């Protein structure tokens, strides 16, 4: 939480407070309005034709007040329905149901056949509000009441809308599972809607069917269905319902991996929802935008913006629920508010707002202080943890280095010393054949010692940052052929064949010196762990990942292989433990540490696949060109 969040809260509270004062001022016009049926009907006509929900509530409240004063029950019922509709779009479902119940009570008390369709519409709309609350049992119960009435009155329009809501409720109740009742009700609704050109119902049916069939039909068909629904709504000239379909279309594109299109339609949904001040659609669209920016695009700056919007609209809907009790009491007692009470309430509200703003600013300051302190503490902890990790790595490197010096380097030197001492002391006692074998051992010991020292020096330079990195485009065939030639004598002693299956065009972008060291170590290991009379293979291929080309090299032997644990730890300095070769050769494990470090330094990848007793494949990926 940051200071910007607290500032946003202050602005929202202040804006709501000013709006409340303005609304009270407009309601004072009640005293100057004519108290007759014509005035009520005119106010209700305004409610039907304006897009501003705040103004709609003001007109409906005024119409309700006049209707009650002149005992105009039909006007009161219609005003209650308008209030329910406005609060439904504000996602204040409890208050919407409260007004609908009052409306239903009026129709049931008059018991007039002329009110049957109005009563049925109240039942149908109650079912829709219960659906929005996810109370599906009550939703179906009220829709059933509505259907019974519309069958009797033969109101095809409302019957088609009722079937449409049946499909929506069952779709959500079953968790979008395949349920034949959904397409059946859509078919019933469509049959009527298409006959009488009810474009808004046709569009909504398409929207529901697209959501229902998203797991059972092709992706292109789902997209086409949503776009078709939008075209029908445009014909109906009712843009306030389009945001919901745009949001569904955005979800479909997102599920299909087309994030740019998903982002475009999510923004469209948000813009239209904002234009018509439909809180529930605004909240849903900013939630989707937050998910796309955060999860798909990793754009945290934009994600935070829409997260703030989510918090803001969630707070507005919650504040509306808190006002429900006050409204219920107001309608329960139906008390007239006197002019002096209104004035005193204005004064009280003004001071409440003033005190609230002061308290919020104080709380914002306190919150920012603790946030700032926590942020600095967190930063300090992160620095300490990072330093600790670096120290652990240095200690591990130090321990490994001294282990190599103390054991792996000392043993070959001691062996070399013992052999030369034995030759010097007992030279005359050895046959020519024995002398030849001893010289061979000395040569192998010297080669191993030289390789170890070279790796130690290279690793030391790498750790101190003294290795140059100068990449360019090279043909890797040249490096591998040279390495094969260097190791031919060792391979010949074990009767091991090098089989080079590299393609002719094997260019990649890398530092030749570092890759030469890396591949030489891999080949040396392959020779060490391969049995006599075996083969070492070289393969290459070009692959594409994330629109980038890579040269992939595989070096495969038929050696002793490694366990999964050995494969997992082979590139870890503190966990790598060397194993003996096929003829008892020893290693330090340092070579593979260098291999991994140099491949990564060249923007490449390396991994190993191995099975004990069957051999090992080392895979290297290098970029074909500079990215």
XYZ file of C-alpha atoms in Angstrom:
627
model
C 0.000 0.000 0.000
C 1.400 3.431 -0.990
C 0.586 7.091 -0.335
C -1.041 7.220 -3.792
C -3.577 4.630 -2.644
C -4.496 6.752 0.401
C -4.791 9.870 -1.771
C -7.146 7.960 -4.094
C -9.310 7.024 -1.091
C -9.488 10.688 -0.002
C -10.502 11.778 -3.521
C -13.179 9.067 -3.798
C -14.656 9.882 -0.350
C -14.720 13.596 -1.133
C -16.340 12.992 -4.539
C -19.041 10.761 -3.041
C -19.738 13.314 -0.331
C -20.167 16.173 -2.815
C -22.427 13.949 -4.973
C -24.591 13.192 -1.938
C -25.007 16.903 -1.167
C -25.884 17.630 -4.791
C -28.482 14.829 -4.840
C -30.163 16.213 -1.708
C -30.284 19.642 -3.314
C -32.008 18.272 -6.419
C -34.516 16.338 -4.297
C -35.610 19.604 -2.699
C -37.321 20.378 -6.008
C -40.013 17.949 -4.832
C -41.799 20.831 -3.108
C -42.099 22.795 -6.361
C -43.286 19.852 -8.521
C -47.004 19.302 -9.243
C -48.365 16.407 -7.158
C -50.236 14.483 -9.867
C -50.096 11.315 -11.961
C -48.824 13.201 -15.015
C -45.738 14.375 -13.114
C -45.015 10.843 -11.879
C -45.331 9.382 -15.383
C -43.031 12.083 -16.763
C -40.404 11.336 -14.098
C -40.626 7.605 -14.851
C -40.270 8.376 -18.560
C -37.028 10.213 -17.752
C -35.866 7.130 -15.851
C -36.421 4.978 -18.942
C -34.592 7.322 -21.321
C -31.504 8.547 -19.417
C -28.223 6.685 -19.122
C -26.974 8.302 -15.904
C -27.847 5.904 -13.084
C -27.333 8.514 -10.342
C -29.892 10.801 -12.003
C -32.175 7.814 -12.531
C -32.216 7.156 -8.776
C -33.049 10.817 -8.044
C -35.985 10.861 -10.502
C -37.274 7.482 -9.309
C -37.124 8.541 -5.643
C -39.030 11.728 -6.459
C -41.626 9.749 -8.443
C -42.025 7.322 -5.535
C -42.496 10.128 -3.029
C -45.179 11.865 -5.129
C -46.921 8.527 -5.847
C -47.166 7.784 -2.130
C -48.488 11.267 -1.382
C -51.333 10.932 -3.944
C -51.888 7.174 -3.403
C -50.832 6.337 -6.989
C -49.919 2.650 -6.418
C -49.007 1.830 -10.032
C -46.610 4.794 -10.131
C -45.067 3.724 -6.808
C -44.579 0.169 -8.114
C -42.922 1.376 -11.333
C -40.674 3.762 -9.371
C -39.611 0.870 -7.125
C -38.820 -1.203 -10.233
C -36.678 1.644 -11.620
C -34.817 1.901 -8.296
C -34.254 -1.871 -8.303
C -32.871 -1.690 -11.849
C -30.498 1.165 -10.956
C -29.129 -0.608 -7.884
C -28.770 -3.830 -9.892
C -26.426 -2.019 -12.278
C -24.553 -0.676 -9.245
C -24.145 -4.351 -8.171
C -26.077 -3.522 -4.978
C -28.165 -6.697 -5.205
C -29.553 -6.629 -1.659
C -31.074 -3.201 -2.190
C -32.385 -4.211 -5.635
C -34.186 -7.204 -4.075
C -35.574 -4.963 -1.309
C -37.243 -2.661 -3.859
C -38.490 -5.623 -5.931
C -40.169 -7.182 -2.880
C -41.975 -3.885 -2.169
C -43.033 -3.739 -5.829
C -44.350 -7.326 -5.755
C -46.317 -6.600 -2.565
C -48.073 -3.697 -4.324
C -49.065 -5.834 -7.332
C -50.276 -8.705 -5.156
C -52.323 -6.336 -2.985
C -54.100 -4.723 -5.968
C -54.896 -8.124 -7.530
C -55.615 -6.534 -10.905
C -55.393 -8.502 -14.154
C -53.887 -5.401 -15.796
C -50.847 -5.764 -13.538
C -50.130 -9.421 -14.423
C -47.287 -8.708 -16.856
C -45.791 -6.175 -14.444
C -45.917 -8.760 -11.643
C -44.363 -11.356 -13.955
C -41.566 -8.942 -14.905
C -40.914 -8.314 -11.186
C -40.609 -12.083 -10.681
C -38.354 -12.420 -13.753
C -36.102 -9.548 -12.662
C -35.935 -10.989 -9.114
C -34.723 -14.250 -10.655
C -32.017 -12.324 -12.521
C -30.857 -10.527 -9.346
C -30.722 -13.829 -7.436
C -28.627 -15.214 -10.329
C -26.204 -12.304 -9.935
C -26.037 -13.159 -6.202
C -25.318 -16.808 -7.161
C -28.488 -17.898 -5.278
C -29.550 -20.195 -8.112
C -32.362 -22.019 -6.284
C -34.247 -18.774 -5.616
C -33.435 -17.589 -9.139
C -35.137 -20.656 -10.667
C -38.079 -20.339 -8.256
C -38.848 -16.762 -9.318
C -38.288 -17.487 -13.014
C -40.816 -20.317 -12.774
C -43.392 -17.876 -11.341
C -42.671 -15.441 -14.180
C -42.985 -18.161 -16.842
C -46.399 -19.212 -15.498
C -47.718 -15.642 -15.767
C -46.317 -15.005 -19.270
C -47.840 -18.241 -20.580
C -51.218 -16.983 -19.364
C -50.831 -13.456 -20.746
C -49.119 -14.643 -23.969
C -46.450 -11.933 -23.620
C -43.917 -13.308 -26.096
C -41.234 -10.706 -25.398
C -41.093 -11.348 -21.650
C -41.448 -15.107 -22.164
C -38.412 -15.043 -24.479
C -36.451 -13.045 -21.862
C -37.454 -15.551 -19.166
C -36.209 -18.524 -21.205
C -32.981 -16.589 -21.762
C -32.508 -16.160 -17.987
C -33.272 -19.851 -17.392
C -30.325 -20.686 -19.670
C -28.034 -18.214 -17.859
C -28.921 -19.545 -14.390
C -28.475 -23.220 -15.331
C -25.181 -22.427 -17.110
C -23.720 -20.857 -13.962
C -25.346 -23.332 -11.554
C -23.710 -26.288 -13.334
C -20.330 -24.552 -13.527
C -20.453 -24.332 -17.349
C -20.829 -28.106 -17.570
C -22.528 -29.716 -20.547
C -26.244 -29.637 -19.682
C -28.824 -30.046 -22.453
C -31.238 -27.710 -20.660
C -29.033 -24.729 -21.580
C -29.271 -25.085 -25.393
C -32.949 -26.118 -25.030
C -33.882 -22.873 -23.271
C -31.747 -20.859 -25.695
C -33.635 -22.505 -28.564
C -37.003 -21.657 -26.964
C -35.936 -18.056 -26.433
C -34.456 -17.719 -29.937
C -37.549 -19.140 -31.586
C -39.597 -16.229 -30.228
C -36.883 -13.550 -30.445
C -36.089 -14.192 -34.114
C -39.763 -14.243 -35.016
C -40.317 -10.760 -33.558
C -36.780 -9.337 -34.117
C -35.900 -8.951 -30.443
C -32.261 -8.196 -31.244
C -31.143 -7.691 -27.636
C -32.437 -11.140 -26.641
C -30.882 -12.759 -29.728
C -27.538 -11.164 -28.825
C -27.756 -12.373 -25.230
C -28.673 -15.890 -26.368
C -25.595 -15.961 -28.602
C -23.464 -14.719 -25.703
C -24.756 -17.444 -23.363
C -24.336 -20.162 -25.994
C -20.769 -19.023 -26.723
C -19.928 -19.254 -23.010
C -21.651 -22.646 -22.750
C -19.979 -24.125 -25.820
C -16.461 -22.773 -25.187
C -15.292 -26.247 -24.079
C -17.132 -28.171 -26.795
C -16.703 -26.257 -30.083
C -13.826 -24.814 -32.077
C -12.141 -21.600 -30.924
C -13.038 -19.677 -34.129
C -16.722 -20.503 -33.670
C -16.688 -19.085 -30.121
C -15.134 -15.817 -31.339
C -17.641 -15.601 -34.195
C -20.550 -16.124 -31.780
C -19.464 -13.288 -29.493
C -18.935 -10.915 -32.421
C -22.356 -11.842 -33.789
C -23.902 -10.993 -30.405
C -22.253 -7.566 -30.483
C -23.661 -6.843 -33.969
C -27.189 -7.692 -32.803
C -26.847 -5.356 -29.816
C -25.679 -2.558 -32.098
C -28.830 -3.071 -34.192
C -30.886 -2.830 -31.011
C -29.018 0.388 -30.129
C -28.485 -0.728 -26.536
C -24.722 -0.273 -25.974
C -24.971 -0.626 -22.186
C -25.149 -4.425 -22.577
C -22.124 -4.630 -24.909
C -19.399 -4.465 -22.161
C -20.345 -7.906 -20.838
C -19.915 -9.492 -24.272
C -16.675 -7.607 -24.907
C -15.372 -9.023 -21.617
C -16.379 -12.577 -22.625
C -14.712 -12.027 -25.998
C -11.545 -10.890 -24.212
C -11.600 -14.065 -22.086
C -11.978 -16.184 -25.240
C -9.008 -14.487 -26.929
C -6.979 -14.865 -23.735
C -7.767 -18.582 -23.511
C -6.723 -18.861 -27.158
C -3.362 -17.240 -26.410
C -4.112 -14.001 -28.314
C -3.210 -11.605 -25.526
C -3.168 -8.430 -27.667
C -6.760 -9.029 -28.797
C -7.778 -9.930 -25.251
C -6.294 -6.660 -23.975
C -8.064 -4.663 -26.705
C -11.534 -6.024 -25.912
C -10.983 -5.838 -22.154
C -10.251 -2.114 -22.600
C -13.377 -1.754 -24.780
C -15.450 -3.394 -22.037
C -13.999 -1.054 -19.417
C -14.531 2.107 -21.520
C -18.207 1.415 -22.257
C -18.905 0.246 -18.680
C -17.325 3.467 -17.427
C -19.361 5.539 -19.875
C -22.649 4.119 -18.586
C -21.471 3.910 -14.952
C -22.274 0.186 -14.596
C -20.261 -0.727 -11.509
C -20.461 -4.508 -11.798
C -19.189 -4.412 -15.411
C -16.494 -1.884 -14.495
C -15.341 -4.097 -11.630
C -15.266 -7.223 -13.847
C -13.416 -5.480 -16.690
C -10.715 -3.922 -14.461
C -10.270 -7.323 -12.806
C -9.624 -8.869 -16.229
C -7.251 -6.034 -17.207
C -5.319 -6.529 -13.974
C -4.978 -10.280 -14.674
C -3.778 -9.694 -18.263
C -1.191 -7.059 -17.305
C 0.010 -8.994 -14.248
C -0.092 -12.640 -15.379
C 0.259 -12.475 -19.175
C 2.255 -9.313 -19.920
C 4.231 -9.025 -16.642
C 3.535 -5.272 -16.775
C 3.391 -4.500 -13.067
C 2.981 -0.728 -13.499
C -0.255 -1.105 -15.482
C -1.362 -4.004 -13.275
C -1.114 -1.806 -10.171
C -3.273 0.886 -11.840
C -6.111 -1.569 -12.463
C -5.662 -3.195 -9.068
C -6.356 0.239 -7.557
C -9.492 0.520 -9.711
C -10.613 -2.910 -8.461
C -10.183 -1.809 -4.848
C -12.010 1.452 -5.566
C -15.088 -0.144 -7.157
C -15.159 -2.988 -4.678
C -15.267 -0.327 -1.957
C -18.094 1.552 -3.686
C -20.212 -1.615 -3.898
C -19.509 -2.396 -0.266
C -20.500 1.148 0.789
C -23.786 0.739 -1.068
C -24.577 -2.409 0.945
C -23.964 -0.546 4.195
C -26.598 2.007 3.183
C -29.282 -0.684 2.806
C -30.405 -0.671 6.448
C -30.902 3.097 6.403
C -33.038 2.846 3.251
C -35.130 -0.004 4.660
C -35.916 2.037 7.777
C -36.800 5.013 5.641
C -39.377 3.057 3.630
C -40.629 1.110 6.625
C -41.769 4.193 8.514
C -42.314 6.320 5.370
C -41.678 9.453 7.422
C -41.578 12.835 5.743
C -38.297 14.678 6.118
C -38.849 18.267 7.225
C -36.928 21.185 5.764
C -35.205 21.974 9.044
C -34.106 18.322 9.390
C -32.631 18.433 5.900
C -30.713 21.598 6.758
C -29.430 20.147 10.032
C -28.429 16.949 8.259
C -26.520 19.019 5.732
C -24.595 20.717 8.528
C -23.942 17.385 10.236
C -22.896 15.805 6.941
C -20.578 18.700 6.199
C -18.790 18.314 9.528
C -18.773 14.529 9.161
C -17.137 14.884 5.772
C -14.672 17.398 7.135
C -13.818 15.178 10.118
C -13.621 12.113 7.851
C -11.224 13.837 5.473
C -9.030 15.010 8.361
C -9.026 11.511 9.869
C -8.241 9.944 6.510
C -5.355 12.356 5.952
C -4.023 11.545 9.432
C -4.424 7.816 8.810
C -2.802 8.239 5.400
C 0.175 9.937 7.033
C 0.464 7.221 9.681
C 0.051 4.520 7.059
C 2.660 6.083 4.827
C 5.089 6.347 7.743
C 4.740 2.643 8.542
C 4.819 1.755 4.854
C 7.990 3.798 4.319
C 9.639 2.243 7.370
C 8.597 -1.284 6.372
C 9.841 -0.680 2.839
C 13.268 0.387 4.070
C 13.391 -2.538 6.489
C 12.497 -4.922 3.687
C 15.172 -3.404 1.445
C 17.761 -3.739 4.217
C 16.775 -7.383 4.781
C 17.034 -8.091 1.053
C 20.539 -6.588 0.952
C 21.582 -8.642 4.000
C 20.134 -11.841 2.499
C 21.856 -11.181 -0.811
C 25.173 -10.580 0.925
C 24.674 -13.776 2.929
C 23.991 -15.748 -0.260
C 27.092 -14.291 -1.902
C 29.151 -15.107 1.196
C 27.825 -18.688 1.199
C 28.782 -19.024 -2.464
C 32.264 -17.660 -1.788
C 32.726 -20.023 1.162
C 31.540 -22.935 -0.966
C 33.959 -21.957 -3.738
C 36.782 -21.586 -1.221
C 36.050 -25.009 0.324
C 35.915 -26.626 -3.117
C 39.171 -24.975 -4.126
C 41.028 -26.156 -1.024
C 39.507 -29.631 -1.416
C 40.939 -29.821 -4.911
C 44.308 -28.527 -3.752
C 44.404 -30.833 -0.709
C 43.193 -34.034 -2.334
C 42.823 -34.081 -6.116
C 45.994 -32.112 -6.823
C 48.127 -33.697 -4.097
C 47.357 -37.292 -5.095
C 48.538 -37.026 -8.727
C 51.677 -35.162 -7.631
C 52.418 -37.836 -4.980
C 51.799 -40.583 -7.521
C 54.058 -38.842 -10.006
C 56.779 -38.527 -7.325
C 56.515 -42.191 -6.296
C 56.760 -43.470 -9.867
C 59.789 -41.328 -10.698
C 61.490 -42.327 -7.400
C 60.881 -45.989 -8.172
C 62.328 -45.573 -11.668
C 65.344 -43.774 -10.305
C 66.076 -46.290 -7.530
C 65.362 -49.543 -9.413
C 65.851 -48.585 -13.026
C 68.165 -51.540 -13.806
C 65.695 -54.043 -12.326
C 62.877 -53.248 -14.793
C 62.501 -54.884 -18.172
C 61.999 -52.770 -21.284
C 58.298 -53.651 -21.287
C 57.899 -52.593 -17.654
C 59.798 -49.366 -18.327
C 57.418 -48.653 -21.224
C 54.366 -49.187 -18.987
C 55.826 -46.929 -16.294
C 56.495 -44.191 -18.853
C 52.904 -44.536 -20.103
C 51.637 -44.093 -16.538
C 53.860 -41.035 -16.131
C 52.479 -39.560 -19.351
C 48.858 -40.146 -18.345
C 49.516 -38.740 -14.882
C 51.171 -35.677 -16.396
C 48.247 -35.196 -18.828
C 45.668 -35.473 -16.034
C 47.671 -33.111 -13.852
C 47.991 -30.633 -16.712
C 44.245 -30.792 -17.398
C 43.468 -30.280 -13.712
C 45.806 -27.299 -13.422
C 44.386 -25.765 -16.597
C 40.819 -26.069 -15.259
C 41.873 -24.672 -11.883
C 43.506 -21.658 -13.485
C 40.568 -21.092 -15.828
C 38.076 -21.401 -12.951
C 40.144 -18.996 -10.836
C 40.181 -16.425 -13.648
C 36.442 -16.880 -14.113
C 35.711 -16.316 -10.419
C 37.799 -13.140 -10.398
C 36.101 -11.817 -13.563
C 39.294 -11.768 -15.636
C 38.017 -13.846 -18.564
C 37.301 -11.843 -21.720
C 34.003 -12.380 -23.544
C 34.273 -11.578 -27.272
C 31.467 -13.343 -29.189
C 31.189 -13.516 -32.958
C 29.719 -15.801 -35.614
C 31.763 -19.031 -35.970
C 31.344 -22.482 -37.517
C 31.472 -24.873 -34.567
C 32.652 -27.725 -36.829
C 36.114 -26.186 -36.735
C 36.311 -26.312 -32.914
C 34.940 -29.858 -32.644
C 37.255 -31.238 -35.362
C 40.287 -29.740 -33.574
C 39.167 -31.207 -30.233
C 38.701 -34.634 -31.864
C 42.239 -34.456 -33.243
C 43.628 -33.452 -29.814
C 42.025 -36.496 -28.175
C 42.740 -39.083 -30.892
C 45.699 -40.606 -29.042
C 43.657 -41.131 -25.850
C 40.747 -42.511 -27.879
C 43.087 -44.867 -29.725
C 44.364 -46.341 -26.428
C 40.767 -47.330 -25.529
C 39.760 -48.116 -29.132
C 37.057 -45.427 -29.033
C 35.706 -44.016 -32.301
C 34.608 -40.406 -32.813
C 31.588 -40.253 -35.146
C 30.955 -36.685 -36.316
C 27.403 -36.282 -37.661
C 27.424 -32.484 -37.486
C 25.748 -30.697 -40.376
C 27.956 -28.616 -42.645
C 26.333 -25.270 -41.770
C 26.739 -25.152 -37.998
C 27.342 -21.462 -37.405
C 26.455 -19.875 -34.070
C 27.176 -16.676 -32.163
C 29.643 -17.323 -29.304
C 33.079 -16.677 -27.810
C 35.337 -19.239 -29.489
C 37.790 -19.515 -26.585
C 35.121 -20.194 -23.939
C 33.163 -22.679 -26.077
C 36.422 -24.457 -26.979
C 37.152 -24.972 -23.246
C 33.576 -26.127 -22.600
C 33.422 -28.705 -25.418
C 36.959 -29.954 -24.689
C 35.910 -30.716 -21.091
C 32.766 -32.526 -22.288
C 34.737 -34.657 -24.768
C 37.400 -35.367 -22.131
C 34.691 -36.594 -19.751
C 33.103 -38.727 -22.479
C 36.467 -40.401 -23.142
C 37.119 -40.885 -19.435
C 33.770 -42.578 -18.767
C 33.471 -44.575 -22.016
C 34.490 -48.259 -22.091
C 36.933 -49.727 -24.575
C 35.585 -50.450 -28.064
C 32.798 -47.851 -27.908
C 31.746 -44.739 -29.819
C 31.298 -41.022 -29.132
C 28.779 -39.257 -31.388
C 28.331 -35.620 -32.371
C 24.958 -34.347 -33.698
C 23.596 -30.908 -34.578
C 20.283 -29.326 -35.507
C 18.754 -25.849 -35.686
C 15.736 -25.201 -33.486
C 13.436 -22.197 -32.952
C 12.336 -21.028 -29.512
C 10.355 -17.818 -28.919
C 11.025 -16.751 -32.542
C 14.812 -17.062 -32.006
C 17.057 -19.597 -33.757
C 19.478 -21.762 -31.767
C 22.156 -24.269 -32.796
C 21.731 -27.424 -30.702
C 24.748 -29.757 -30.294
C 24.476 -33.244 -28.800
C 27.621 -35.103 -27.590
C 26.650 -38.689 -26.842
C 28.765 -41.488 -25.360
C 28.197 -45.147 -24.441
C 29.838 -44.822 -21.033
C 29.012 -45.677 -17.430
C 26.200 -43.101 -17.199
C 24.928 -41.179 -14.177
C 22.102 -41.425 -11.666
C 19.367 -38.731 -11.596
C 20.954 -37.283 -8.439
C 24.342 -37.021 -10.129
C 22.767 -35.321 -13.154
C 20.936 -32.876 -10.886
C 24.093 -31.933 -8.943
C 26.669 -31.993 -11.729
C 26.630 -28.207 -12.220
C 26.558 -27.384 -8.485
C 29.917 -26.519 -6.967
C 29.071 -27.621 -3.434
C 27.203 -30.820 -4.392
C 29.200 -32.150 -7.352
C 31.106 -35.330 -6.517
C 33.348 -36.823 -9.179
C 33.147 -40.491 -10.125
C 35.769 -42.828 -11.539
C 36.018 -43.425 -15.244
C 35.660 -46.756 -17.036
C 39.345 -47.561 -16.300
C 39.419 -45.993 -12.843
C 40.332 -42.481 -14.044
C 39.705 -39.761 -11.455
C 38.249 -36.299 -11.888
C 37.396 -33.275 -9.772
C 34.026 -32.337 -11.237
C 35.415 -28.847 -11.808
C 35.365 -29.248 -15.581
C 31.561 -29.453 -15.769
C 31.264 -26.395 -13.506
C 33.300 -24.478 -16.096
C 31.239 -25.930 -18.942
C 27.990 -24.748 -17.382
C 29.379 -21.297 -16.542
C 30.781 -20.686 -20.033
C 27.672 -21.900 -21.879
C 25.460 -19.599 -19.788
C 27.897 -16.717 -20.363
C 27.367 -17.245 -24.114
C 23.566 -16.825 -23.744
C 23.157 -20.567 -24.217
C 21.607 -23.539 -22.463
C 23.022 -26.894 -21.346
C 21.362 -29.995 -19.970
C 22.208 -33.675 -19.569
C 20.287 -36.879 -20.168
C 21.893 -40.020 -18.758
C 21.148 -43.554 -17.663
C 23.485 -45.744 -15.622
C 25.086 -48.421 -17.776
C 23.814 -46.944 -21.052
C 25.700 -43.704 -21.485
C 25.232 -39.948 -21.396
C 24.067 -37.240 -23.811
C 25.132 -33.636 -23.217
C 23.008 -31.026 -25.042
C 24.212 -27.498 -25.769
C 22.162 -24.678 -27.285
C 23.858 -21.545 -28.641
C 22.187 -18.560 -30.358
C 22.593 -18.521 -34.141
C 22.980 -14.752 -34.115
C 23.167 -11.868 -31.666
C 19.831 -11.184 -29.972
